[in-house]
mmCIF file of C-alpha atoms in Angstrom:
data_model
loop_
_atom_site.group_PDB
_atom_site.id
_atom_site.type_symbol
_atom_site.label_atom_id
_atom_site.label_comp_id
_atom_site.label_asym_id
_atom_site.label_seq_id
_atom_site.Cartn_x
_atom_site.Cartn_y
_atom_site.Cartn_z
ATOM 1 C CA MET L 1 84.104 188.645 149.305
ATOM 2 C CA ALA L 2 84.937 189.193 145.629
ATOM 3 C CA GLU L 3 82.054 186.906 144.633
ATOM 4 C CA ASN L 4 79.630 188.861 146.845
ATOM 5 C CA ALA L 5 80.806 192.169 145.402
ATOM 6 C CA ASP L 6 80.303 190.830 141.880
ATOM 7 C CA LEU L 7 76.819 189.663 142.829
ATOM 8 C CA VAL L 8 75.855 193.102 144.139
ATOM 9 C CA GLU L 9 76.982 194.655 140.839
ATOM 10 C CA TRP L 10 75.129 192.052 138.775
ATOM 11 C CA PRO L 11 71.801 193.951 138.391
ATOM 12 C CA LYS L 12 73.664 196.909 136.862
ATOM 13 C CA LYS L 13 75.189 194.668 134.176
ATOM 14 C CA ASP L 14 72.161 192.464 133.560
ATOM 15 C CA LYS L 15 69.977 193.280 130.545
ATOM 16 C CA ARG L 16 66.589 193.179 132.228
ATOM 17 C CA ARG L 17 63.192 194.161 130.938
ATOM 18 C CA PHE L 18 59.551 193.700 131.847
ATOM 19 C CA LEU L 19 58.069 190.754 129.912
ATOM 20 C CA HIS L 20 54.431 190.348 130.912
ATOM 21 C CA VAL L 21 51.930 190.734 133.729
ATOM 22 C CA VAL L 22 49.863 187.725 134.827
ATOM 23 C CA TYR L 23 46.317 187.949 136.168
ATOM 24 C CA ARG L 24 43.172 185.838 136.303
ATOM 25 C CA VAL L 25 39.876 186.411 134.499
ATOM 26 C CA GLY L 26 36.447 184.794 134.754
ATOM 27 C CA ASP L 27 35.718 184.524 131.023
ATOM 28 C CA LEU L 28 38.733 184.385 128.712
ATOM 29 C CA ASP L 29 36.894 184.908 125.413
ATOM 30 C CA ARG L 30 34.908 187.842 126.823
ATOM 31 C CA THR L 31 38.076 189.559 128.056
ATOM 32 C CA ILE L 32 39.911 188.944 124.781
ATOM 33 C CA GLN L 33 37.038 190.511 122.847
ATOM 34 C CA PHE L 34 36.969 193.521 125.180
ATOM 35 C CA TYR L 35 40.735 194.135 124.971
ATOM 36 C CA THR L 36 40.915 193.766 121.199
ATOM 37 C CA GLU L 37 37.821 195.850 120.388
ATOM 38 C CA CYS L 38 38.161 198.552 123.069
ATOM 39 C CA PHE L 39 41.918 198.887 123.589
ATOM 40 C CA GLY L 40 43.188 197.712 120.208
ATOM 41 C CA MET L 41 45.337 194.893 121.562
ATOM 42 C CA LYS L 42 46.155 191.828 119.481
ATOM 43 C CA VAL L 43 46.064 188.165 120.487
ATOM 44 C CA LEU L 44 49.682 186.977 120.354
ATOM 45 C CA ARG L 45 49.131 183.372 121.406
ATOM 46 C CA LYS L 46 46.585 181.246 123.193
ATOM 47 C CA ARG L 47 46.658 177.769 124.705
ATOM 48 C CA ASP L 48 44.426 175.361 126.579
ATOM 49 C CA VAL L 49 45.831 172.974 129.206
ATOM 50 C CA PRO L 50 42.930 170.624 130.035
ATOM 51 C CA GLU L 51 45.012 168.273 132.190
ATOM 52 C CA GLU L 52 45.641 171.188 134.576
ATOM 53 C CA LYS L 53 42.208 172.742 133.995
ATOM 54 C CA TYR L 54 43.246 176.175 132.780
ATOM 55 C CA SER L 55 43.633 178.243 129.622
ATOM 56 C CA ASN L 56 45.657 181.363 129.016
ATOM 57 C CA ALA L 57 46.188 183.976 126.341
ATOM 58 C CA PHE L 58 48.862 186.586 125.689
ATOM 59 C CA LEU L 59 47.736 189.956 124.320
ATOM 60 C CA GLY L 60 49.562 193.189 123.610
ATOM 61 C CA PHE L 61 50.285 196.059 121.259
ATOM 62 C CA GLY L 62 53.387 194.432 119.778
ATOM 63 C CA PRO L 63 55.410 191.196 119.769
ATOM 64 C CA GLU L 64 56.478 189.625 123.056
ATOM 65 C CA THR L 65 60.120 189.899 122.024
ATOM 66 C CA SER L 66 60.017 193.677 122.308
ATOM 67 C CA ASN L 67 56.796 194.721 124.075
ATOM 68 C CA PHE L 68 55.254 194.342 127.510
ATOM 69 C CA VAL L 69 52.144 192.159 127.244
ATOM 70 C CA VAL L 70 49.368 190.737 129.429
ATOM 71 C CA GLU L 71 48.932 187.052 130.217
ATOM 72 C CA LEU L 72 45.281 186.292 130.975
ATOM 73 C CA THR L 73 44.627 183.076 132.892
ATOM 74 C CA TYR L 74 41.267 181.315 133.052
ATOM 75 C CA ASN L 75 40.843 178.487 135.576
ATOM 76 C CA TYR L 76 38.086 176.047 134.689
ATOM 77 C CA GLY L 77 34.880 176.735 136.592
ATOM 78 C CA VAL L 78 36.042 179.965 138.275
ATOM 79 C CA SER L 79 33.987 182.944 137.101
ATOM 80 C CA SER L 80 35.112 185.703 139.479
ATOM 81 C CA TYR L 81 38.052 186.763 141.627
ATOM 82 C CA ASP L 82 38.874 189.168 144.441
ATOM 83 C CA ILE L 83 41.181 191.857 143.069
ATOM 84 C CA GLY L 84 42.099 193.083 146.559
ATOM 85 C CA THR L 85 43.286 196.554 147.515
ATOM 86 C CA GLY L 86 47.014 196.157 146.844
ATOM 87 C CA PHE L 87 46.676 196.123 143.075
ATOM 88 C CA GLY L 88 45.876 199.558 141.650
ATOM 89 C CA HIS L 89 45.561 199.718 137.868
ATOM 90 C CA PHE L 90 47.156 199.299 134.478
ATOM 91 C CA ALA L 91 47.758 202.272 132.191
ATOM 92 C CA ILE L 92 47.433 202.534 128.421
ATOM 93 C CA SER L 93 48.834 205.398 126.392
ATOM 94 C CA THR L 94 46.629 206.552 123.515
ATOM 95 C CA GLN L 95 46.522 209.546 121.187
ATOM 96 C CA ASP L 96 42.770 209.954 121.737
ATOM 97 C CA VAL L 97 41.463 209.203 125.229
ATOM 98 C CA SER L 98 37.886 210.240 124.419
ATOM 99 C CA LYS L 99 37.697 207.848 121.461
ATOM 100 C CA MET L 100 38.904 204.921 123.564
ATOM 101 C CA VAL L 101 36.477 205.803 126.366
ATOM 102 C CA GLU L 102 33.560 205.747 123.930
ATOM 103 C CA ALA L 103 34.693 202.358 122.604
ATOM 104 C CA VAL L 104 34.721 201.044 126.174
ATOM 105 C CA ARG L 105 31.288 202.495 126.856
ATOM 106 C CA ALA L 106 29.867 201.003 123.651
ATOM 107 C CA LYS L 107 31.060 197.533 124.679
ATOM 108 C CA GLY L 108 29.478 197.757 128.113
ATOM 109 C CA GLY L 109 32.600 198.748 130.011
ATOM 110 C CA ASN L 110 32.434 200.847 133.165
ATOM 111 C CA VAL L 111 33.781 204.409 132.821
ATOM 112 C CA THR L 112 34.749 205.473 136.344
ATOM 113 C CA ARG L 113 36.335 208.820 135.386
ATOM 114 C CA GLU L 114 35.419 210.773 132.293
ATOM 115 C CA PRO L 115 38.245 212.233 130.148
ATOM 116 C CA GLY L 116 39.739 215.397 131.581
ATOM 117 C CA PRO L 117 42.956 216.995 132.852
ATOM 118 C CA VAL L 118 44.701 215.389 135.800
ATOM 119 C CA LYS L 119 44.607 217.306 139.091
ATOM 120 C CA GLY L 120 47.411 219.840 139.194
ATOM 121 C CA GLY L 121 48.545 219.093 135.622
ATOM 122 C CA GLY L 122 47.674 219.298 131.957
ATOM 123 C CA SER L 123 47.644 215.622 130.955
ATOM 124 C CA VAL L 124 44.264 214.290 129.822
ATOM 125 C CA ILE L 125 43.333 211.009 131.488
ATOM 126 C CA ALA L 126 40.342 208.750 132.098
ATOM 127 C CA PHE L 127 39.692 205.608 134.124
ATOM 128 C CA VAL L 128 37.706 202.574 132.964
ATOM 129 C CA LYS L 129 37.116 199.035 134.202
ATOM 130 C CA ASP L 130 37.160 195.825 132.190
ATOM 131 C CA PRO L 131 34.512 193.062 132.613
ATOM 132 C CA ASP L 132 36.442 191.521 135.532
ATOM 133 C CA GLY L 133 36.773 194.809 137.410
ATOM 134 C CA TYR L 134 40.428 195.567 136.615
ATOM 135 C CA THR L 135 41.003 199.315 136.378
ATOM 136 C CA PHE L 136 42.785 200.865 133.384
ATOM 137 C CA GLU L 137 44.042 204.437 133.323
ATOM 138 C CA LEU L 138 43.950 205.899 129.816
ATOM 139 C CA ILE L 139 46.611 208.568 129.254
ATOM 140 C CA GLN L 140 46.601 210.889 126.246
ATOM 141 C CA ARG L 141 50.098 211.011 124.718
ATOM 142 C CA GLY L 142 51.772 211.086 121.352
ATOM 143 C CA PRO L 143 53.011 207.946 119.564
ATOM 144 C CA THR L 144 54.948 205.601 121.867
ATOM 145 C CA PRO L 145 56.713 202.253 121.391
ATOM 146 C CA GLU L 146 55.039 200.934 124.568
ATOM 147 C CA PRO L 147 51.295 201.745 124.789
ATOM 148 C CA LEU L 148 50.836 199.423 127.791
ATOM 149 C CA CYS L 149 52.891 201.803 129.875
ATOM 150 C CA GLN L 150 52.236 201.379 133.619
ATOM 151 C CA VAL L 151 51.301 198.949 136.371
ATOM 152 C CA MET L 152 50.298 200.635 139.628
ATOM 153 C CA LEU L 153 50.748 198.818 142.947
ATOM 154 C CA ARG L 154 50.039 200.197 146.415
ATOM 155 C CA VAL L 155 52.769 199.743 149.018
ATOM 156 C CA GLY L 156 52.860 200.148 152.786
ATOM 157 C CA ASP L 157 56.401 201.547 152.935
ATOM 158 C CA LEU L 158 57.582 203.388 149.832
ATOM 159 C CA ASP L 159 61.233 203.775 150.832
ATOM 160 C CA ARG L 160 61.510 200.068 151.633
ATOM 161 C CA ALA L 161 59.846 199.150 148.335
ATOM 162 C CA ILE L 162 62.122 201.459 146.321
ATOM 163 C CA LYS L 163 65.195 199.986 147.990
ATOM 164 C CA PHE L 164 64.042 196.443 147.192
ATOM 165 C CA TYR L 165 63.277 197.143 143.536
ATOM 166 C CA GLU L 166 66.601 198.960 143.115
ATOM 167 C CA LYS L 167 68.915 196.492 144.851
ATOM 168 C CA ALA L 168 67.182 193.168 144.231
ATOM 169 C CA LEU L 169 65.630 193.771 140.813
ATOM 170 C CA GLY L 170 68.011 196.372 139.388
ATOM 171 C CA MET L 171 65.375 199.020 138.623
ATOM 172 C CA ARG L 172 65.933 202.763 138.731
ATOM 173 C CA LEU L 173 63.859 205.342 140.546
ATOM 174 C CA LEU L 174 62.797 207.416 137.542
ATOM 175 C CA ARG L 175 60.661 209.930 139.374
ATOM 176 C CA ARG L 176 59.325 210.610 142.872
ATOM 177 C CA ILE L 177 56.090 212.558 143.119
ATOM 178 C CA GLU L 178 55.056 214.108 146.442
ATOM 179 C CA ARG L 179 51.379 215.027 146.798
ATOM 180 C CA PRO L 180 50.908 216.080 150.450
ATOM 181 C CA GLU L 181 47.669 217.895 149.579
ATOM 182 C CA TYR L 182 46.187 214.557 148.500
ATOM 183 C CA LYS L 183 48.103 212.543 151.132
ATOM 184 C CA TYR L 184 50.053 210.233 148.843
ATOM 185 C CA THR L 185 53.531 209.786 147.361
ATOM 186 C CA ILE L 186 54.444 207.955 144.155
ATOM 187 C CA GLY L 187 57.680 206.318 143.052
ATOM 188 C CA MET L 188 58.096 205.511 139.349
ATOM 189 C CA MET L 189 60.417 202.502 138.888
ATOM 190 C CA GLY L 190 61.729 201.002 135.672
ATOM 191 C CA TYR L 191 64.577 199.871 133.437
ATOM 192 C CA ALA L 192 64.301 202.663 130.854
ATOM 193 C CA GLU L 193 62.922 206.170 130.601
ATOM 194 C CA GLU L 194 59.303 206.579 131.618
ATOM 195 C CA TYR L 195 57.917 207.542 128.208
ATOM 196 C CA GLU L 196 59.881 204.856 126.356
ATOM 197 C CA SER L 197 59.028 201.748 128.346
ATOM 198 C CA ILE L 198 56.715 200.161 130.900
ATOM 199 C CA VAL L 199 57.141 201.440 134.471
ATOM 200 C CA LEU L 200 55.942 200.397 137.914
ATOM 201 C CA GLU L 201 54.000 203.095 139.730
ATOM 202 C CA LEU L 202 54.407 202.436 143.461
ATOM 203 C CA THR L 203 51.853 204.419 145.468
ATOM 204 C CA TYR L 204 52.045 205.094 149.192
ATOM 205 C CA ASN L 205 48.899 206.487 150.816
ATOM 206 C CA TYR L 206 49.620 208.333 154.044
ATOM 207 C CA GLY L 207 49.003 206.171 157.097
ATOM 208 C CA VAL L 208 48.058 203.014 155.172
ATOM 209 C CA THR L 209 50.496 200.173 155.854
ATOM 210 C CA GLU L 210 48.466 197.121 154.871
ATOM 211 C CA TYR L 211 46.550 196.056 151.761
ATOM 212 C CA THR L 212 44.721 192.901 150.769
ATOM 213 C CA LYS L 213 46.256 190.829 147.982
ATOM 214 C CA GLY L 214 43.117 189.103 146.741
ATOM 215 C CA ASN L 215 43.467 186.212 144.306
ATOM 216 C CA ALA L 216 43.133 187.925 140.921
ATOM 217 C CA TYR L 217 46.405 189.736 140.199
ATOM 218 C CA ALA L 218 49.317 187.280 140.153
ATOM 219 C CA GLN L 219 52.739 188.660 139.196
ATOM 220 C CA ILE L 220 54.981 190.493 136.759
ATOM 221 C CA ALA L 221 57.588 188.532 134.791
ATOM 222 C CA ILE L 222 61.016 190.104 134.317
ATOM 223 C CA GLY L 223 63.568 188.915 131.781
ATOM 224 C CA THR L 224 67.171 188.405 132.913
ATOM 225 C CA ASP L 225 70.361 187.103 131.329
ATOM 226 C CA ASP L 226 70.843 184.639 134.201
ATOM 227 C CA VAL L 227 67.880 183.673 136.409
ATOM 228 C CA TYR L 228 70.128 181.754 138.832
ATOM 229 C CA LYS L 229 72.421 184.706 139.416
ATOM 230 C CA SER L 230 69.498 187.105 139.762
ATOM 231 C CA ALA L 231 67.833 184.794 142.292
ATOM 232 C CA GLU L 232 71.112 184.448 144.197
ATOM 233 C CA LEU L 233 71.090 188.180 144.822
ATOM 234 C CA VAL L 234 67.859 188.065 146.798
ATOM 235 C CA GLN L 235 68.510 184.706 148.462
ATOM 236 C CA PRO L 236 72.249 184.236 149.066
ATOM 237 C CA VAL L 237 71.978 180.692 150.511
ATOM 238 C CA PRO L 238 71.326 178.341 147.559
ATOM 239 C CA PRO L 239 68.186 176.296 148.346
ATOM 240 C CA GLN L 240 69.145 173.812 145.622
ATOM 241 C CA ARG L 241 71.911 172.309 147.724
ATOM 242 C CA VAL L 242 69.587 169.686 149.239
ATOM 243 C CA PHE L 243 68.419 168.536 145.827
ATOM 244 C CA THR L 244 71.626 168.754 143.800
ATOM 245 C CA CYS L 245 73.262 166.289 146.203
ATOM 246 C CA LEU L 246 70.689 163.782 144.914
ATOM 247 C CA SER L 247 72.181 164.264 141.435
ATOM 248 C CA ILE L 248 68.964 165.526 139.879
ATOM 249 C CA SER L 249 70.876 167.266 137.141
ATOM 250 C CA SER L 250 67.820 169.055 135.808
ATOM 251 C CA ALA L 251 66.846 170.627 139.152
ATOM 252 C CA ARG L 252 66.471 174.379 138.743
ATOM 253 C CA ARG L 253 65.606 177.367 140.847
ATOM 254 C CA LYS L 254 62.937 179.796 139.705
ATOM 255 C CA CYS L 255 62.288 183.264 141.056
ATOM 256 C CA LEU L 256 58.550 182.850 141.537
ATOM 257 C CA SER L 257 57.386 186.357 142.311
ATOM 258 C CA CYS L 258 58.561 189.673 143.635
ATOM 259 C CA ALA L 259 55.689 191.634 145.074
ATOM 260 C CA ASP L 260 55.293 194.250 147.768
ATOM 261 C CA LEU L 261 51.855 192.854 148.575
ATOM 262 C CA LYS L 262 51.561 189.476 150.284
ATOM 263 C CA ILE L 263 55.144 188.261 149.886
ATOM 264 C CA ASN L 264 58.313 190.229 149.332
ATOM 265 C CA ILE L 265 60.124 187.509 147.446
ATOM 266 C CA GLY L 266 59.334 183.872 146.770
ATOM 267 C CA PHE L 267 61.215 180.958 145.264
ATOM 268 C CA ASP L 268 60.293 177.595 143.812
ATOM 269 C CA ILE L 269 62.708 174.728 143.318
ATOM 270 C CA GLU L 270 61.574 172.745 140.307
ATOM 271 C CA ALA L 271 62.796 169.448 138.875
ATOM 272 C CA TRP L 272 62.077 167.621 135.657
ATOM 273 C CA MET L 273 59.269 165.049 135.874
ATOM 274 C CA PRO L 274 59.443 162.817 132.777
ATOM 275 C CA GLY L 275 55.946 161.384 133.205
ATOM 276 C CA LEU L 276 54.383 164.847 133.098
ATOM 277 C CA GLY L 277 56.790 166.153 130.492
ATOM 278 C CA ARG L 278 57.439 169.350 132.447
ATOM 279 C CA PHE L 279 59.137 170.809 135.507
ATOM 280 C CA GLY L 280 57.293 170.429 138.811
ATOM 281 C CA GLU L 281 57.676 172.224 142.131
ATOM 282 C CA ILE L 282 59.466 170.207 144.840
ATOM 283 C CA SER L 283 60.257 173.007 147.301
ATOM 284 C CA SER L 284 59.255 176.604 147.912
ATOM 285 C CA ALA L 285 60.035 179.476 150.259
ATOM 286 C CA SER L 286 58.523 182.929 150.719
ATOM 287 C CA ASN L 287 59.747 185.941 152.658
ATOM 288 C CA CYS L 288 56.518 187.627 153.773
ATOM 289 C CA THR L 289 58.270 190.469 155.663
ATOM 290 C CA ASP L 290 55.604 191.960 157.975
ATOM 291 C CA TYR L 291 52.494 191.177 155.890
ATOM 292 C CA GLN L 292 51.286 188.274 158.042
ATOM 293 C CA SER L 293 52.317 189.779 161.376
ATOM 294 C CA ARG L 294 50.276 192.913 160.675
ATOM 295 C CA ARG L 295 47.187 190.767 160.180
ATOM 296 C CA LEU L 296 47.932 188.665 163.274
ATOM 297 C CA GLY L 297 49.165 191.518 165.459
ATOM 298 C CA ILE L 298 52.521 189.841 166.204
ATOM 299 C CA ARG L 299 55.023 192.397 167.462
ATOM 300 C CA PHE L 300 58.365 192.526 169.228
ATOM 301 C CA ARG L 301 60.121 195.186 171.249
ATOM 302 C CA PRO L 302 63.654 196.039 170.077
ATOM 303 C CA SER L 303 66.356 195.672 172.722
ATOM 304 C CA GLU L 304 67.491 199.252 172.345
ATOM 305 C CA PRO L 305 69.121 200.762 175.453
ATOM 306 C CA LEU L 306 67.295 203.599 177.147
ATOM 307 C CA GLN L 307 68.793 207.041 176.847
ATOM 308 C CA THR L 308 71.046 208.055 179.714
ATOM 309 C CA GLY L 309 69.079 209.745 182.463
ATOM 310 C CA SER L 310 65.673 208.597 181.227
ATOM 311 C CA LYS L 311 63.256 207.166 183.773
ATOM 312 C CA LYS L 312 62.475 203.476 183.877
ATOM 313 C CA GLY L 313 58.980 202.433 182.920
ATOM 314 C CA LYS L 314 56.863 201.277 179.992
ATOM 315 C CA ALA L 315 56.496 204.805 178.631
ATOM 316 C CA ASN L 316 60.254 205.020 178.065
ATOM 317 C CA LEU L 317 60.657 201.638 176.354
ATOM 318 C CA PRO L 318 61.312 201.473 172.590
ATOM 319 C CA SER L 319 58.132 201.192 170.537
ATOM 320 C CA THR L 320 57.117 197.744 169.303
ATOM 321 C CA LYS L 321 57.558 196.659 165.694
ATOM 322 C CA PHE L 322 56.002 193.959 163.543
ATOM 323 C CA VAL L 323 57.995 190.738 163.187
ATOM 324 C CA HIS L 324 58.947 189.351 159.774
ATOM 325 C CA THR L 325 57.822 185.841 158.834
ATOM 326 C CA LEU L 326 58.969 183.116 156.461
ATOM 327 C CA ASN L 327 56.759 180.483 154.847
ATOM 328 C CA ALA L 328 58.486 177.437 153.437
ATOM 329 C CA THR L 329 57.941 173.880 152.256
ATOM 330 C CA ALA L 330 61.330 172.224 152.588
ATOM 331 C CA CYS L 331 60.301 169.253 150.459
ATOM 332 C CA ALA L 332 57.001 168.383 148.779
ATOM 333 C CA VAL L 333 57.407 164.679 149.547
ATOM 334 C CA PRO L 334 54.869 163.139 147.092
ATOM 335 C CA ARG L 335 56.271 165.138 144.155
ATOM 336 C CA MET L 336 59.827 164.434 145.261
ATOM 337 C CA MET L 337 59.072 160.696 145.245
ATOM 338 C CA VAL L 338 57.697 160.983 141.707
ATOM 339 C CA CYS L 339 60.770 162.944 140.641
ATOM 340 C CA LEU L 340 63.228 160.425 142.116
ATOM 341 C CA LEU L 341 61.426 157.333 140.833
ATOM 342 C CA GLU L 342 61.035 158.664 137.298
ATOM 343 C CA ASN L 343 64.524 160.142 136.939
ATOM 344 C CA TYR L 344 66.287 157.084 138.379
ATOM 345 C CA GLN L 345 64.191 154.391 136.705
ATOM 346 C CA GLN L 346 66.140 152.081 134.365
ATOM 347 C CA GLU L 347 64.990 150.398 131.156
ATOM 348 C CA ASP L 348 64.294 147.109 132.974
ATOM 349 C CA GLY L 349 61.965 148.881 135.422
ATOM 350 C CA SER L 350 64.417 148.938 138.330
ATOM 351 C CA VAL L 351 65.138 152.168 140.217
ATOM 352 C CA VAL L 352 68.641 153.155 141.308
ATOM 353 C CA ILE L 353 68.702 154.636 144.831
ATOM 354 C CA PRO L 354 70.646 157.940 144.935
ATOM 355 C CA GLU L 355 73.803 157.420 147.000
ATOM 356 C CA PRO L 356 72.907 159.955 149.771
ATOM 357 C CA LEU L 357 69.668 157.999 150.435
ATOM 358 C CA ARG L 358 71.093 154.468 150.567
ATOM 359 C CA ALA L 359 71.885 154.642 154.290
ATOM 360 C CA PHE L 360 68.186 155.275 154.915
ATOM 361 C CA MET L 361 67.231 152.300 152.735
ATOM 362 C CA GLY L 362 69.217 149.696 154.662
ATOM 363 C CA GLY L 363 72.066 149.834 152.168
ATOM 364 C CA ILE L 364 69.885 148.910 149.189
ATOM 365 C CA GLU L 365 71.326 150.309 145.967
ATOM 366 C CA VAL L 366 68.619 149.260 143.520
ATOM 367 C CA ILE L 367 64.874 148.669 143.842
ATOM 368 C CA LYS L 368 64.017 145.813 141.507
ATOM 369 C CA PRO L 369 60.536 145.179 140.120
ATOM 370 C CA LYS L 370 58.713 142.142 141.441
ATOM 371 C CA LEU L 371 58.499 139.264 139.000
ATOM 372 C CA ARG L 372 54.947 138.310 138.049
#
């Protein structure tokens, strides 16, 4: 019990911050040029990984060690993506919205809202789209240490989302904005004050409980002092147990993504693969909550007792609810074979069989190479 209590308190003690947001683009050089010339971002680093057929680049308004940045990913041969309806927009703070809008217009960007005061307020804003169709809100503010200041996501249940981001990810609800006249509510979530750091803007539109994820926006990376402890909080049963018994000392658990879109929380188990020179996924699990069941129409009726004196019949039964689903790959067998063979191979080419597997190998302890 003491361990569980300590785990619950962990997010309050952990020094977390937003690191970067990952999304896919159809032309990396074109997007880099647009972001540097229109928004004033700088290229922080860039790499090409031909063996996996992708390139990526990190851009931002300051160093990665202190600022929130974007990670642009280009997959070879893919020129367009579906952004979906769950992702909303990014926001950039600038001292001159009109100047930035004109820079966007001059470079062929799409201005979807001209500069002007926000409805019901005095802040000057504008909306533009980049070459891939991602929307950016431009907000006129004074100097700020974090110009890339917001990521807006649409959620189907705001209270549920707020609870998840607070308890699982240790964020604070900085502000709740009710707009009944426009039929939406916003929750601003973050690790620091809104005008000092990047925040998540969670938007609930009245009556809308489902959004499409698309395949363009990927995830937000969050820094933590201990990724294992942070992952333990959202998945109390350690999924590594199956793999650590095989004595793969370098097996690790990675919190893959935390999104209120297609999956609520997902995990990868990765292990070192010497031949590739990197970690590779050997198991994964995703808690999709009710995302899939809403699309498939899978419901259940709670076994709640009827009120005393109420008449029997369908009209008096509890209303149905959507089921929650889990997607999981217990073991990616081909990759697991690679992992075991490479990690247990000896200098003479033989492979030591991990002790838990020897009973399934007829008692064999070592696989020896055939002599030529």
